[in-house]
């Protein structure tokens, strides 16, 4: 059956002001689980980018040196800890040795506010540690803060493997803010066709001081403009080309 799409907000990242060298020089932050003694198994976790803007999608990669049960936690900037693998859409967390990527189904990890530091922690063990959660939500909350989550995780692990038989690793990335989409340039508005001159070269026959319309004619009766064609004399005709045209009407024997 096709799984529904889900969008999960990965919320935080490293500050962009710190470079890779500066990050490498700092001790790893306290994670959810204290590092156990060295073990033949090895695990690592990383993302496809070191920084993201809100709305972009994140791909998570992890590697285990031997077949293992894998658990990945998301530590949000507000302290909430969520189990993002296994999840409601990808519940089989026993993986083969090698490199794997998430999401591995019809869901996405999409960056959402607020900005800040996003931490991801992987725990891998040849034994099932019993850390799976009821999937009442796609990515269940483990605790309201890292301390509460650590207590719950320790209780599960110690009940199954009192002697540490797991490895853990962490990573983080930067969320710099909203993605800026430059506005679409607005094409320039074409300049309107300049109106015809109100005063042609012959000042004795000025054009009407207003726009005409195709087929319209105006003439000057000596005191004001009149619409139409005079019985005899000059007048202006507004042609289909959008210009005034000077015309003269001569009528012999017309009644005044």
PDB file of N, CA, C and O in Angstrom, residues 3 8 11 30 80 86 98 108 110 119 122 129 140 145 147 165 177 201 213 248 252:
ATOM      1  N   UNK A   3       2.437   4.641   0.883  1.00  0.00           N
ATOM      2  CA  UNK A   3       2.452   5.424   2.117  1.00  0.00           C
ATOM      3  C   UNK A   3       2.116   6.885   1.820  1.00  0.00           C
ATOM      4  O   UNK A   3       2.524   7.416   0.808  1.00  0.00           O
ATOM      5  N   UNK A   8       8.188  16.702   7.621  1.00  0.00           N
ATOM      6  CA  UNK A   8       8.602  16.868   9.006  1.00  0.00           C
ATOM      7  C   UNK A   8       9.587  18.010   9.081  1.00  0.00           C
ATOM      8  O   UNK A   8      10.511  18.094   8.281  1.00  0.00           O
ATOM      9  N   UNK A  11      14.392  21.549  12.489  1.00  0.00           N
ATOM     10  CA  UNK A  11      14.203  22.908  12.932  1.00  0.00           C
ATOM     11  C   UNK A  11      15.466  23.736  13.145  1.00  0.00           C
ATOM     12  O   UNK A  11      15.343  24.939  13.265  1.00  0.00           O
ATOM     13  N   UNK A  30      27.199  17.545  24.526  1.00  0.00           N
ATOM     14  CA  UNK A  30      26.633  16.427  25.256  1.00  0.00           C
ATOM     15  C   UNK A  30      25.407  15.922  24.517  1.00  0.00           C
ATOM     16  O   UNK A  30      24.469  16.665  24.270  1.00  0.00           O
ATOM     17  N   UNK A  80      12.830  20.016  22.600  1.00  0.00           N
ATOM     18  CA  UNK A  80      12.033  18.817  22.342  1.00  0.00           C
ATOM     19  C   UNK A  80      12.865  17.811  21.548  1.00  0.00           C
ATOM     20  O   UNK A  80      13.555  18.184  20.599  1.00  0.00           O
ATOM     21  N   UNK A  86      13.448   4.828  13.639  1.00  0.00           N
ATOM     22  CA  UNK A  86      12.317   4.521  12.751  1.00  0.00           C
ATOM     23  C   UNK A  86      11.175   5.504  12.947  1.00  0.00           C
ATOM     24  O   UNK A  86      11.088   6.165  13.978  1.00  0.00           O
ATOM     25  N   UNK A  98      26.975  -0.595   5.896  1.00  0.00           N
ATOM     26  CA  UNK A  98      27.172   0.314   4.777  1.00  0.00           C
ATOM     27  C   UNK A  98      26.483   1.646   4.996  1.00  0.00           C
ATOM     28  O   UNK A  98      26.052   1.968   6.111  1.00  0.00           O
ATOM     29  N   UNK A 108       9.150  13.473   3.574  1.00  0.00           N
ATOM     30  CA  UNK A 108      10.246  14.429   3.444  1.00  0.00           C
ATOM     31  C   UNK A 108      10.630  14.986   4.806  1.00  0.00           C
ATOM     32  O   UNK A 108       9.820  15.038   5.723  1.00  0.00           O
ATOM     33  N   UNK A 110      11.550  18.495   5.914  1.00  0.00           N
ATOM     34  CA  UNK A 110      11.518  19.867   5.410  1.00  0.00           C
ATOM     35  C   UNK A 110      11.843  20.845   6.532  1.00  0.00           C
ATOM     36  O   UNK A 110      11.258  20.777   7.609  1.00  0.00           O
ATOM     37  N   UNK A 119      20.438  19.377  15.891  1.00  0.00           N
ATOM     38  CA  UNK A 119      21.337  18.268  16.189  1.00  0.00           C
ATOM     39  C   UNK A 119      20.644  16.951  15.861  1.00  0.00           C
ATOM     40  O   UNK A 119      19.467  16.777  16.144  1.00  0.00           O
ATOM     41  N   UNK A 122      22.651   9.505  16.277  1.00  0.00           N
ATOM     42  CA  UNK A 122      22.382   8.119  15.880  1.00  0.00           C
ATOM     43  C   UNK A 122      22.858   7.180  16.989  1.00  0.00           C
ATOM     44  O   UNK A 122      23.906   7.417  17.602  1.00  0.00           O
ATOM     45  N   UNK A 129      17.258  -2.335  20.905  1.00  0.00           N
ATOM     46  CA  UNK A 129      17.331  -1.665  22.197  1.00  0.00           C
ATOM     47  C   UNK A 129      15.965  -1.291  22.752  1.00  0.00           C
ATOM     48  O   UNK A 129      15.878  -0.660  23.806  1.00  0.00           O
ATOM     49  N   UNK A 140       7.458  10.586  16.615  1.00  0.00           N
ATOM     50  CA  UNK A 140       7.020  10.747  18.002  1.00  0.00           C
ATOM     51  C   UNK A 140       8.010  11.503  18.878  1.00  0.00           C
ATOM     52  O   UNK A 140       9.223  11.399  18.718  1.00  0.00           O
ATOM     53  N   UNK A 145      12.643  17.671  26.738  1.00  0.00           N
ATOM     54  CA  UNK A 145      13.996  18.225  26.793  1.00  0.00           C
ATOM     55  C   UNK A 145      14.979  17.061  26.778  1.00  0.00           C
ATOM     56  O   UNK A 145      14.615  15.908  27.029  1.00  0.00           O
ATOM     57  N   UNK A 147      17.283  16.105  28.859  1.00  0.00           N
ATOM     58  CA  UNK A 147      17.433  15.375  30.127  1.00  0.00           C
ATOM     59  C   UNK A 147      16.351  14.316  30.283  1.00  0.00           C
ATOM     60  O   UNK A 147      16.624  13.172  30.645  1.00  0.00           O
ATOM     61  N   UNK A 165      26.506  -2.040  24.599  1.00  0.00           N
ATOM     62  CA  UNK A 165      26.699  -2.763  23.349  1.00  0.00           C
ATOM     63  C   UNK A 165      26.062  -1.952  22.234  1.00  0.00           C
ATOM     64  O   UNK A 165      25.149  -2.405  21.553  1.00  0.00           O
ATOM     65  N   UNK A 177      17.599  30.981   7.729  1.00  0.00           N
ATOM     66  CA  UNK A 177      16.398  31.826   7.633  1.00  0.00           C
ATOM     67  C   UNK A 177      15.571  31.430   6.436  1.00  0.00           C
ATOM     68  O   UNK A 177      15.719  30.336   5.887  1.00  0.00           O
ATOM     69  N   UNK A 201       0.580  73.647 -37.943  1.00  0.00           N
ATOM     70  CA  UNK A 201       1.383  74.790 -38.415  1.00  0.00           C
ATOM     71  C   UNK A 201       0.575  76.044 -38.707  1.00  0.00           C
ATOM     72  O   UNK A 201       1.060  77.158 -38.523  1.00  0.00           O
ATOM     73  N   UNK A 213     -12.756  60.703 -31.717  1.00  0.00           N
ATOM     74  CA  UNK A 213     -12.990  59.267 -31.846  1.00  0.00           C
ATOM     75  C   UNK A 213     -13.231  59.011 -33.323  1.00  0.00           C
ATOM     76  O   UNK A 213     -13.645  59.916 -34.074  1.00  0.00           O
ATOM     77  N   UNK A 248     -11.945  70.869 -45.686  1.00  0.00           N
ATOM     78  CA  UNK A 248     -12.719  72.077 -46.012  1.00  0.00           C
ATOM     79  C   UNK A 248     -13.924  71.645 -46.844  1.00  0.00           C
ATOM     80  O   UNK A 248     -13.813  70.849 -47.790  1.00  0.00           O
ATOM     81  N   UNK A 252     -21.950  75.390 -52.726  1.00  0.00           N
ATOM     82  CA  UNK A 252     -22.486  76.474 -53.570  1.00  0.00           C
ATOM     83  C   UNK A 252     -23.993  76.388 -53.551  1.00  0.00           C
ATOM     84  O   UNK A 252     -24.589  75.343 -53.815  1.00  0.00           O
TER      85      UNK A 252
END
